[in-house]
Short mmCIF file of C-alpha atoms in Angstrom, two decimals:
data_model
loop_
_atom_site.label_atom_id
_atom_site.label_comp_id
_atom_site.label_asym_id
_atom_site.label_seq_id
_atom_site.Cartn_x
_atom_site.Cartn_y
_atom_site.Cartn_z
CA UNK A 270 -1.69 1.09 -12.07
CA UNK A 271 -2.35 4.30 -10.43
CA UNK A 272 1.17 4.49 -9.22
CA UNK A 273 2.28 2.74 -12.21
CA UNK A 274 0.47 5.81 -14.48
CA UNK A 275 2.47 8.47 -11.97
CA UNK A 276 5.12 11.20 -13.22
CA UNK A 277 7.80 9.30 -11.30
CA UNK A 278 6.78 6.18 -12.68
CA UNK A 279 5.44 5.92 -16.68
CA UNK A 280 4.22 9.23 -16.29
CA UNK A 281 1.12 8.17 -18.63
CA UNK A 282 -1.89 10.70 -18.90
CA UNK A 283 -4.43 8.02 -20.13
CA UNK A 284 -5.65 4.94 -18.68
CA UNK A 285 -8.45 3.12 -20.17
CA UNK A 286 -9.32 6.26 -22.37
CA UNK A 287 -9.84 8.10 -19.52
CA UNK A 288 -7.57 10.54 -18.24
CA UNK A 289 -5.62 8.48 -15.15
CA UNK A 290 -5.92 9.50 -11.68
CA UNK A 291 -3.20 11.76 -10.61
CA UNK A 292 -4.92 13.78 -14.56
CA UNK A 293 -8.25 13.50 -13.43
CA UNK A 294 -7.23 14.82 -9.73
CA UNK A 295 -3.90 15.34 -8.60
CA UNK A 296 -0.40 13.49 -7.77
CA UNK A 297 -1.29 13.91 -4.06
CA UNK A 298 -4.43 11.58 -4.24
CA UNK A 299 -3.30 9.18 -6.78
CA UNK A 300 -0.97 8.09 -4.35
CA UNK A 301 -3.09 7.93 -1.54
CA UNK A 302 -6.07 5.95 -3.60
CA UNK A 303 -3.35 3.83 -4.76
CA UNK A 304 -2.21 3.53 -0.96
CA UNK A 305 -5.76 2.87 0.17
CA UNK A 306 -7.36 0.60 -2.55
CA UNK A 307 -4.09 -1.23 -1.67
CA UNK A 308 -5.62 -2.56 1.90
CA UNK A 309 -9.01 -2.69 0.25
CA UNK A 310 -8.26 -5.58 -1.77
CA UNK A 311 -7.14 -7.17 1.22
CA UNK A 312 -10.35 -6.40 3.57
CA UNK A 313 -12.45 -7.31 0.86
CA UNK A 314 -10.50 -10.80 1.09
CA UNK A 315 -10.59 -10.60 4.39
CA UNK A 316 -13.85 -10.41 4.55
CA UNK A 317 -14.73 -13.18 2.28
CA UNK A 318 -12.75 -15.85 4.01
CA UNK A 319 -15.00 -18.42 5.35
CA UNK A 320 -14.49 -18.10 8.79
CA UNK A 321 -15.40 -22.27 8.75
CA UNK A 322 -11.20 -22.43 7.39
CA UNK A 323 -8.58 -23.68 9.51
CA UNK A 324 -6.51 -20.19 10.91
CA UNK A 325 -3.71 -21.90 9.02
CA UNK A 326 -5.57 -21.52 5.66
CA UNK A 327 -6.24 -17.58 6.71
CA UNK A 328 -3.27 -16.63 6.65
CA UNK A 329 -1.97 -18.39 4.08
CA UNK A 330 -4.08 -16.96 2.08
CA UNK A 331 -4.09 -13.78 2.77
CA UNK A 332 -0.17 -14.17 2.86
CA UNK A 333 -0.49 -15.06 -1.28
CA UNK A 334 -1.83 -11.66 -1.73
CA UNK A 335 -0.06 -9.76 0.53
CA UNK A 336 3.17 -11.25 -0.91
CA UNK A 337 2.13 -10.99 -4.63
CA UNK A 338 1.81 -7.48 -4.31
CA UNK A 339 5.21 -6.77 -1.90
CA UNK A 340 9.11 -6.49 -2.23
CA UNK A 341 9.12 -10.51 -3.40
CA UNK A 342 6.23 -9.48 -6.09
CA UNK A 343 5.02 -6.51 -7.61
CA UNK A 344 7.61 -4.30 -5.98
CA UNK A 345 10.92 -5.52 -7.56
CA UNK A 346 9.17 -5.88 -10.95
CA UNK A 347 8.35 -2.28 -11.15
CA UNK A 348 11.90 -1.63 -9.52
CA UNK A 349 13.70 -3.84 -12.18
CA UNK A 350 10.89 -2.52 -14.61
CA UNK A 351 12.73 1.44 -14.16
CA UNK A 352 15.57 0.56 -13.34
CA UNK A 353 16.59 -2.96 -15.89
CA UNK A 354 13.91 -2.08 -19.16
CA UNK A 355 16.42 0.89 -20.36
CA UNK A 356 19.07 -1.96 -21.16
CA UNK A 357 19.08 -2.12 -24.93
CA UNK A 358 21.30 -5.53 -24.13
CA UNK A 359 18.38 -7.18 -21.58
CA UNK A 360 17.87 -11.07 -22.73
CA UNK A 361 14.69 -12.20 -23.07
CA UNK A 362 14.30 -14.08 -19.58
CA UNK A 363 15.09 -11.28 -18.03
CA UNK A 364 12.29 -9.95 -19.58
CA UNK A 365 10.13 -12.30 -18.88
CA UNK A 366 11.62 -12.56 -15.29
CA UNK A 367 10.43 -9.01 -14.64
CA UNK A 368 7.27 -9.20 -16.12
CA UNK A 369 6.44 -12.10 -13.71
CA UNK A 370 7.47 -10.33 -10.60
CA UNK A 371 4.90 -7.49 -11.69
CA UNK A 372 2.04 -9.21 -12.93
CA UNK A 373 2.15 -12.26 -12.98
CA UNK A 374 2.87 -13.39 -9.86
CA UNK A 375 -0.51 -11.59 -8.97
CA UNK A 376 -2.29 -13.38 -11.06
CA UNK A 377 -0.80 -16.77 -10.15
CA UNK A 378 -1.65 -15.43 -6.52
CA UNK A 379 -4.62 -15.65 -7.86
CA UNK A 380 -5.37 -19.32 -8.76
CA UNK A 381 -3.11 -20.02 -5.73
CA UNK A 382 -5.58 -18.53 -3.63
CA UNK A 383 -8.62 -20.65 -5.36
CA UNK A 384 -6.86 -23.85 -4.87
CA UNK A 385 -5.68 -22.89 -0.93
CA UNK A 386 -9.62 -22.56 -0.29
CA UNK A 387 -10.67 -25.38 -1.97
CA UNK A 388 -10.37 -29.22 -0.55
CA UNK A 389 -10.59 -31.34 -3.61
CA UNK A 390 -7.62 -29.77 -6.39
CA UNK A 391 -5.23 -32.78 -6.61
CA UNK A 392 -1.23 -31.97 -7.33
CA UNK A 393 -1.44 -32.59 -11.26
CA UNK A 394 -4.59 -29.95 -11.42
CA UNK A 395 -2.95 -27.36 -8.99
CA UNK A 396 0.12 -27.44 -11.24
CA UNK A 397 -1.51 -27.29 -14.02
CA UNK A 398 -3.86 -24.02 -13.50
CA UNK A 399 -0.87 -22.31 -11.84
CA UNK A 400 0.96 -22.87 -14.85
CA UNK A 401 -2.33 -21.52 -16.75
CA UNK A 402 -1.87 -18.21 -14.41
CA UNK A 403 1.46 -17.94 -15.86
CA UNK A 404 1.52 -18.11 -19.22
CA UNK A 405 -2.12 -16.01 -19.11
CA UNK A 406 0.48 -13.29 -17.62
CA UNK A 407 3.26 -13.72 -19.75
CA UNK A 408 1.09 -13.25 -22.81
CA UNK A 409 -1.08 -10.46 -21.50
CA UNK A 410 1.93 -8.45 -21.38
CA UNK A 411 3.61 -9.67 -24.94
CA UNK A 412 0.15 -9.07 -26.40
CA UNK A 413 0.07 -5.30 -24.59
CA UNK A 414 3.81 -4.75 -25.94
CA UNK A 415 2.26 -6.18 -29.53
CA UNK A 416 -0.25 -3.91 -29.03
CA UNK A 417 1.48 -0.41 -28.01
CA UNK A 418 4.06 -0.62 -30.66
CA UNK A 419 1.31 -1.71 -33.46
CA UNK A 420 -2.59 -0.65 -32.70
CA UNK A 421 -3.13 2.92 -34.04
CA UNK A 422 -3.63 5.12 -30.64
CA UNK A 423 -7.19 5.15 -31.31
CA UNK A 424 -7.41 1.47 -30.62
CA UNK A 425 -5.67 1.78 -27.32
CA UNK A 426 -7.41 4.82 -25.53
CA UNK A 427 -4.14 5.93 -24.12
CA UNK A 428 -1.66 8.83 -25.95
CA UNK A 429 1.06 7.22 -27.31
CA UNK A 430 3.04 3.90 -25.74
CA UNK A 431 5.69 5.54 -22.53
CA UNK A 432 7.72 2.38 -23.24
CA UNK A 433 8.07 3.55 -26.95
CA UNK A 434 8.61 7.32 -25.23
CA UNK A 435 11.19 5.71 -22.42
CA UNK A 436 13.08 3.42 -24.94
CA UNK A 437 11.73 0.93 -23.37
CA UNK A 438 13.03 -2.58 -23.79
CA UNK A 439 9.06 -4.91 -24.46
CA UNK A 440 8.86 -8.33 -26.52
CA UNK A 441 7.64 -5.86 -29.83
CA UNK A 442 11.72 -4.78 -29.41
CA UNK A 443 12.87 -7.72 -29.61
CA UNK A 444 10.87 -10.00 -31.94
CA UNK A 445 9.65 -9.49 -35.47
CA UNK A 446 6.13 -8.39 -35.69
CA UNK A 447 4.98 -11.36 -37.15
CA UNK A 448 6.91 -13.26 -35.16
CA UNK A 449 5.39 -11.91 -32.05
CA UNK A 450 2.30 -12.05 -33.12
CA UNK A 451 3.07 -16.35 -33.55
CA UNK A 452 4.25 -16.09 -29.49
CA UNK A 453 1.50 -14.53 -28.86
CA UNK A 454 -1.37 -17.19 -29.97
CA UNK A 455 0.95 -20.20 -29.57
CA UNK A 456 1.56 -19.08 -25.71
CA UNK A 457 -2.26 -18.77 -25.59
CA UNK A 458 -3.33 -22.51 -26.75
CA UNK A 459 -0.51 -23.49 -24.36
CA UNK A 460 -2.57 -21.82 -21.36
CA UNK A 461 -5.56 -23.43 -23.03
CA UNK A 462 -4.06 -27.03 -22.88
CA UNK A 463 -4.00 -26.50 -19.52
CA UNK A 464 -7.34 -26.52 -18.62
CA UNK A 465 -8.26 -29.88 -21.14
CA UNK A 466 -8.20 -31.89 -17.94
CA UNK A 467 -10.76 -29.88 -16.90
CA UNK A 468 -13.88 -30.32 -19.53
CA UNK A 469 -16.55 -28.20 -19.01
CA UNK A 470 -15.44 -26.55 -15.74
CA UNK A 471 -12.83 -24.74 -17.38
CA UNK A 472 -15.19 -23.09 -19.90
CA UNK A 473 -15.20 -19.52 -17.77
CA UNK A 474 -11.62 -19.77 -17.80
CA UNK A 475 -11.76 -20.22 -21.81
CA UNK A 476 -14.01 -17.60 -22.43
CA UNK A 477 -11.93 -15.19 -20.22
CA UNK A 478 -8.70 -16.17 -22.15
CA UNK A 479 -10.82 -15.72 -25.16
CA UNK A 480 -12.01 -12.07 -24.37
CA UNK A 481 -8.42 -11.41 -22.94
CA UNK A 482 -6.26 -12.74 -26.96
CA UNK A 483 -9.20 -10.34 -28.75
CA UNK A 484 -8.72 -7.23 -27.06
CA UNK A 485 -8.39 -4.11 -28.84
CA UNK A 486 -8.51 -6.57 -32.47
CA UNK A 487 -4.64 -5.83 -32.36
CA UNK A 488 -3.98 -9.47 -33.09
CA UNK A 489 -4.82 -11.39 -36.48
CA UNK A 490 -4.27 -15.10 -36.04
CA UNK B 89 5.68 8.07 6.43
CA UNK B 90 8.01 8.32 3.04
CA UNK B 91 4.61 9.16 0.87
CA UNK B 92 3.87 11.83 3.49
CA UNK B 93 7.28 13.19 2.59
CA UNK B 94 7.06 13.33 -1.51
CA UNK B 95 6.85 16.55 -3.49
CA UNK B 96 3.03 15.78 -4.01
CA UNK B 97 1.93 15.61 -0.55
CA UNK B 98 4.37 17.75 2.52
CA UNK B 99 7.28 17.90 0.45
CA UNK B 100 9.89 17.26 3.17
CA UNK B 101 13.18 16.58 2.52
CA UNK B 102 14.45 15.36 5.45
CA UNK B 103 13.33 12.96 8.36
CA UNK B 104 14.82 12.64 11.43
CA UNK B 105 18.14 14.35 10.28
CA UNK B 106 18.14 12.70 7.39
CA UNK B 107 17.37 13.34 3.63
CA UNK B 108 13.37 12.08 3.20
CA UNK B 109 13.80 8.74 0.95
CA UNK B 110 13.05 10.51 -2.29
CA UNK B 111 15.68 12.75 -1.71
CA UNK B 112 18.03 10.16 -0.40
CA UNK B 113 17.10 8.27 -3.95
CA UNK B 114 14.11 9.72 -6.53
CA UNK B 115 10.29 9.26 -6.32
CA UNK B 116 10.00 6.28 -7.69
CA UNK B 117 11.98 4.78 -5.40
CA UNK B 118 9.91 6.30 -2.38
CA UNK B 119 6.51 5.31 -4.33
CA UNK B 120 7.54 1.43 -4.47
CA UNK B 121 9.09 1.97 -0.47
CA UNK B 122 6.21 2.84 0.49
CA UNK B 123 4.24 0.44 -0.98
CA UNK B 124 6.30 -2.09 -0.50
CA UNK B 125 6.45 -1.48 3.50
CA UNK B 126 2.56 -1.42 4.14
CA UNK B 127 2.72 -4.88 1.80
CA UNK B 128 5.68 -5.78 4.59
CA UNK B 129 3.39 -4.57 7.76
CA UNK B 130 0.52 -7.35 6.81
CA UNK B 131 2.75 -10.03 6.07
CA UNK B 132 4.85 -9.55 9.88
CA UNK B 133 1.89 -9.57 11.49
CA UNK B 134 0.81 -12.33 9.86
CA UNK B 135 3.93 -14.46 10.18
CA UNK B 136 3.54 -13.68 14.17
CA UNK B 137 -0.24 -14.89 14.99
CA UNK B 138 -0.24 -17.32 16.43
CA UNK B 139 -2.38 -20.46 14.38
CA UNK B 140 -3.79 -22.01 17.98
CA UNK B 141 -6.09 -18.61 17.29
CA UNK B 142 -9.36 -19.41 16.10
CA UNK B 143 -9.41 -18.21 11.89
CA UNK B 144 -11.84 -15.42 12.97
CA UNK B 145 -9.59 -14.10 15.40
CA UNK B 146 -7.21 -13.86 12.35
CA UNK B 147 -9.25 -12.36 9.94
CA UNK B 148 -10.32 -9.37 12.65
CA UNK B 149 -6.81 -8.59 14.30
CA UNK B 150 -5.23 -8.98 10.70
CA UNK B 151 -8.78 -6.13 9.51
CA UNK B 152 -7.88 -3.94 12.17
CA UNK B 153 -3.96 -2.98 11.06
CA UNK B 154 -5.26 -2.88 7.32
CA UNK B 155 -8.70 -1.01 8.00
CA UNK B 156 -5.79 1.49 10.40
CA UNK B 157 -4.04 1.87 7.12
CA UNK B 158 -6.96 2.41 4.47
CA UNK B 159 -9.63 4.64 3.38
CA UNK B 160 -11.27 4.50 6.97
CA UNK B 161 -8.66 5.38 8.74
CA UNK B 162 -4.70 7.10 7.67
CA UNK B 163 -5.41 7.41 3.89
CA UNK B 164 -8.86 9.91 4.86
CA UNK B 165 -6.61 11.42 7.27
CA UNK B 166 -3.92 12.42 4.84
CA UNK B 167 -6.44 13.52 2.14
CA UNK B 168 -8.74 15.74 5.03
CA UNK B 169 -4.99 16.75 6.16
CA UNK B 170 -4.23 18.09 1.92
CA UNK B 171 -7.52 19.73 1.69
CA UNK B 172 -8.61 20.84 5.14
CA UNK B 173 -5.63 22.36 7.16
CA UNK B 174 -5.17 25.38 5.34
CA UNK B 175 -8.65 26.72 5.97
CA UNK B 176 -8.04 29.49 8.52
CA UNK B 177 -11.37 28.73 10.40
CA UNK B 178 -10.87 24.96 11.18
CA UNK B 179 -11.64 24.05 14.50
CA UNK B 180 -10.01 22.18 17.16
CA UNK B 181 -12.52 18.96 16.53
CA UNK B 182 -12.01 18.77 13.12
CA UNK B 183 -7.96 19.12 13.60
CA UNK B 184 -8.34 16.27 16.07
CA UNK B 185 -10.27 14.58 13.90
CA UNK B 186 -7.94 14.53 11.31
CA UNK B 187 -4.96 13.78 13.75
CA UNK B 188 -6.89 10.77 15.01
CA UNK B 189 -7.98 9.38 11.50
CA UNK B 190 -4.02 10.12 10.23
CA UNK B 191 -2.23 8.63 12.99
CA UNK B 192 -4.23 7.69 16.09
CA UNK B 193 -6.56 5.13 14.66
CA UNK B 194 -3.41 2.99 13.88
CA UNK B 195 -1.56 3.76 16.91
CA UNK B 196 -5.19 2.42 18.83
CA UNK B 197 -5.05 -0.05 16.47
CA UNK B 198 -1.93 -1.64 18.32
CA UNK B 199 -3.66 -2.12 21.05
CA UNK B 200 -7.06 -3.53 20.13
CA UNK B 201 -4.98 -5.76 18.06
CA UNK B 202 -3.01 -7.06 21.56
CA UNK B 203 -6.49 -6.60 23.41
CA UNK B 204 -8.11 -9.13 20.62
CA UNK B 205 -5.45 -12.07 20.93
CA UNK B 206 -5.53 -11.89 24.31
CA UNK B 207 -8.10 -14.01 26.16
CA UNK B 208 -8.39 -12.32 29.71
CA UNK B 209 -8.78 -8.41 29.03
CA UNK B 210 -11.91 -7.33 30.85
CA UNK B 211 -14.41 -4.43 29.22
CA UNK B 212 -12.80 -2.29 31.54
CA UNK B 213 -9.53 -2.20 31.06
CA UNK B 214 -9.71 -2.35 27.58
CA UNK B 215 -11.44 0.58 27.42
CA UNK B 216 -9.38 2.45 29.31
CA UNK B 217 -6.24 0.60 27.26
CA UNK B 218 -7.81 2.56 24.40
CA UNK B 219 -8.35 5.80 25.98
CA UNK B 220 -4.51 5.94 26.79
CA UNK B 221 -3.79 4.63 23.03
CA UNK B 222 -6.33 7.61 21.37
CA UNK B 223 -4.72 10.39 24.01
CA UNK B 224 -0.75 9.09 23.29
CA UNK B 225 -1.83 10.00 19.85
CA UNK B 226 -3.33 13.12 20.00
CA UNK B 227 -0.80 14.67 22.07
CA UNK B 228 2.26 13.30 20.24
CA UNK B 229 0.68 15.01 17.63
CA UNK B 230 0.28 18.48 19.30
CA UNK B 231 3.97 17.93 20.58
CA UNK B 232 5.32 17.65 17.17
CA UNK B 233 3.32 20.80 16.19
CA UNK B 234 4.73 22.41 19.24
CA UNK B 235 8.25 21.06 18.63
CA UNK B 236 8.04 22.17 15.09
CA UNK B 237 6.99 26.05 15.90
CA UNK B 238 9.59 26.46 19.20
CA UNK B 239 12.29 24.04 18.92
CA UNK B 240 15.21 24.99 16.96
CA UNK B 241 16.09 23.21 13.94
CA UNK B 242 19.25 21.39 14.64
CA UNK B 243 17.21 19.22 17.78
CA UNK B 244 14.31 18.65 14.88
CA UNK B 245 16.66 16.65 12.49
CA UNK B 246 14.88 18.11 9.93
CA UNK B 247 14.76 21.63 7.75
CA UNK B 248 12.05 24.16 8.58
CA UNK B 249 8.79 22.61 8.93
CA UNK B 250 6.88 22.07 6.12
CA UNK B 251 3.18 22.62 7.90
CA UNK B 252 4.93 26.49 8.71
CA UNK B 253 6.12 27.22 5.19
CA UNK B 254 2.66 25.44 3.68
CA UNK B 255 0.74 27.98 5.69
CA UNK B 256 -1.47 25.10 7.35
CA UNK B 257 -3.37 24.74 10.72
CA UNK B 258 -1.72 23.42 13.48
CA UNK B 259 -2.47 23.01 17.44
CA UNK B 260 -0.02 25.80 18.24
CA UNK B 261 -1.63 28.05 15.17
CA UNK B 262 -4.87 27.51 17.57
CA UNK B 263 -3.16 28.30 21.11
CA UNK B 264 -0.24 29.82 22.53
CA UNK B 265 2.78 28.73 23.38
CA UNK B 266 2.11 28.11 26.95
CA UNK B 267 -1.48 27.06 26.63
CA UNK B 268 -0.15 24.02 24.52
CA UNK B 269 2.89 23.54 26.70
CA UNK B 270 0.14 23.18 29.45
CA UNK B 271 -2.48 20.83 27.44
CA UNK B 272 0.10 18.31 26.23
CA UNK B 273 1.50 18.17 29.93
CA UNK B 274 -2.16 17.75 30.89
CA UNK B 275 -2.56 14.90 28.48
CA UNK B 276 0.07 13.02 29.10
CA UNK B 277 -0.93 13.42 32.91
CA UNK B 278 -4.74 12.03 31.20
CA UNK B 279 -2.74 9.31 29.84
CA UNK B 280 -0.87 7.76 32.32
CA UNK B 281 -3.79 8.46 34.61
CA UNK B 282 -5.80 5.02 32.80
CA UNK B 283 -3.19 3.20 33.10
CA UNK B 284 -2.95 3.05 37.61
CA UNK B 285 -5.45 -0.38 37.45
CA UNK B 286 -2.29 -2.24 35.89
CA UNK B 287 0.26 -1.19 38.49
CA UNK B 288 3.41 -2.52 37.76
CA UNK B 289 1.93 -4.52 34.89
CA UNK B 290 1.78 -1.07 32.51
CA UNK B 291 5.96 0.26 33.50
CA UNK B 292 6.67 -0.50 30.16
CA UNK B 293 3.72 1.73 28.39
CA UNK B 294 4.68 4.70 31.15
CA UNK B 295 8.02 4.11 30.00
CA UNK B 296 7.62 4.46 26.44
CA UNK B 297 5.28 7.60 27.38
CA UNK B 298 8.16 9.62 29.35
CA UNK B 299 10.10 8.61 25.92
CA UNK B 300 7.31 10.10 23.90
CA UNK B 301 7.02 13.24 26.64
CA UNK B 302 10.99 14.24 26.52
CA UNK B 303 11.95 13.51 23.38
CA UNK B 304 13.79 16.28 21.47
CA UNK B 305 13.85 18.11 24.83
CA UNK B 306 11.14 20.68 23.52
CA UNK B 307 8.38 20.26 26.01
CA UNK B 308 9.34 22.03 29.59
CA UNK B 309 7.48 21.27 32.84
#
């Protein structure tokens, strides 16, 4: 996110209501802190991995996190974001594909790591969790685009949307306001549906989903 | 190195005789490729780790690489480089400390990883290898500063030294030309001395050291 806000990328002056890192400090600091946090995330994971695991599991779990951040994940997503989102004929499939690379893969990786670490998640449960993670990632971006287009600036805690200023294709430019709100609500319902088989065990994930859905009060039922 | 060349950092237009990444492409690409390569380095290591190792060794070896690149290594080194090297009263100890964080730790990490992966490196041998790695890292930087100051631009394969343009403290600003050349040659001899106990087993490391020492033909005996 710190690199995403840089002038060479999205050029965003605010993040969550505060000056973005390169504004609060400078560009060099923002580049270095982004680099350092990437390493720190992996260090934290390595510190938390139970050493009772097999070496193979240790490697596979760490690769989940590292790959989601790498050329096969976030990096390609951000690169396509910069090169393709200004194409006014971009398809819905391509837009979803780019956002899945950019943020979806990392969200799915969080679930994959937990599934790999656990010894008692069956195939059906694991597929349901991954589908939940994919859908949460996608709907999060759809709602982000909705809020960027329709929520007042005071609610967003940042300046005018850089996507709007840069004339990027977003879910809000592909659909009308009402259609997008419907799709968002439907996707949230679908996501929650995946959690049904887990009963009360999924309460935390349901609560998280509700927190996401209600953020910024931007989406009406 | 790609991030190091960015305008917000050292602002170098050339690297090894070719336009640096942000010149050949653009800044966004250079930021993303640097990020992606950091992930790729860890992925390559994870792919090469023998799964017959214990999980603990797997974790400790991976942490060696990740930490050397993180806030406790390269990131702090580069940050201090940007903030401290313009102080004309910077001490030799502080300059060496900064370069050790910036590049030395990563070179030592390469040796640490191999030592950790091996089951038959004794304490004395392991200390000798780490000292060799530390000294090679330091002398590499001293020679870099020497070449930047005294070698013709055509030999360096890059434009005028950004360190010179930015009036940074370097080993070449702390010592006269002859004294620095003597120190470099002495440190190379010291480094090689560490390898004596290994006999012919160290031939590749000795050859590598010679390649470094003779690079750019900038240092006379």
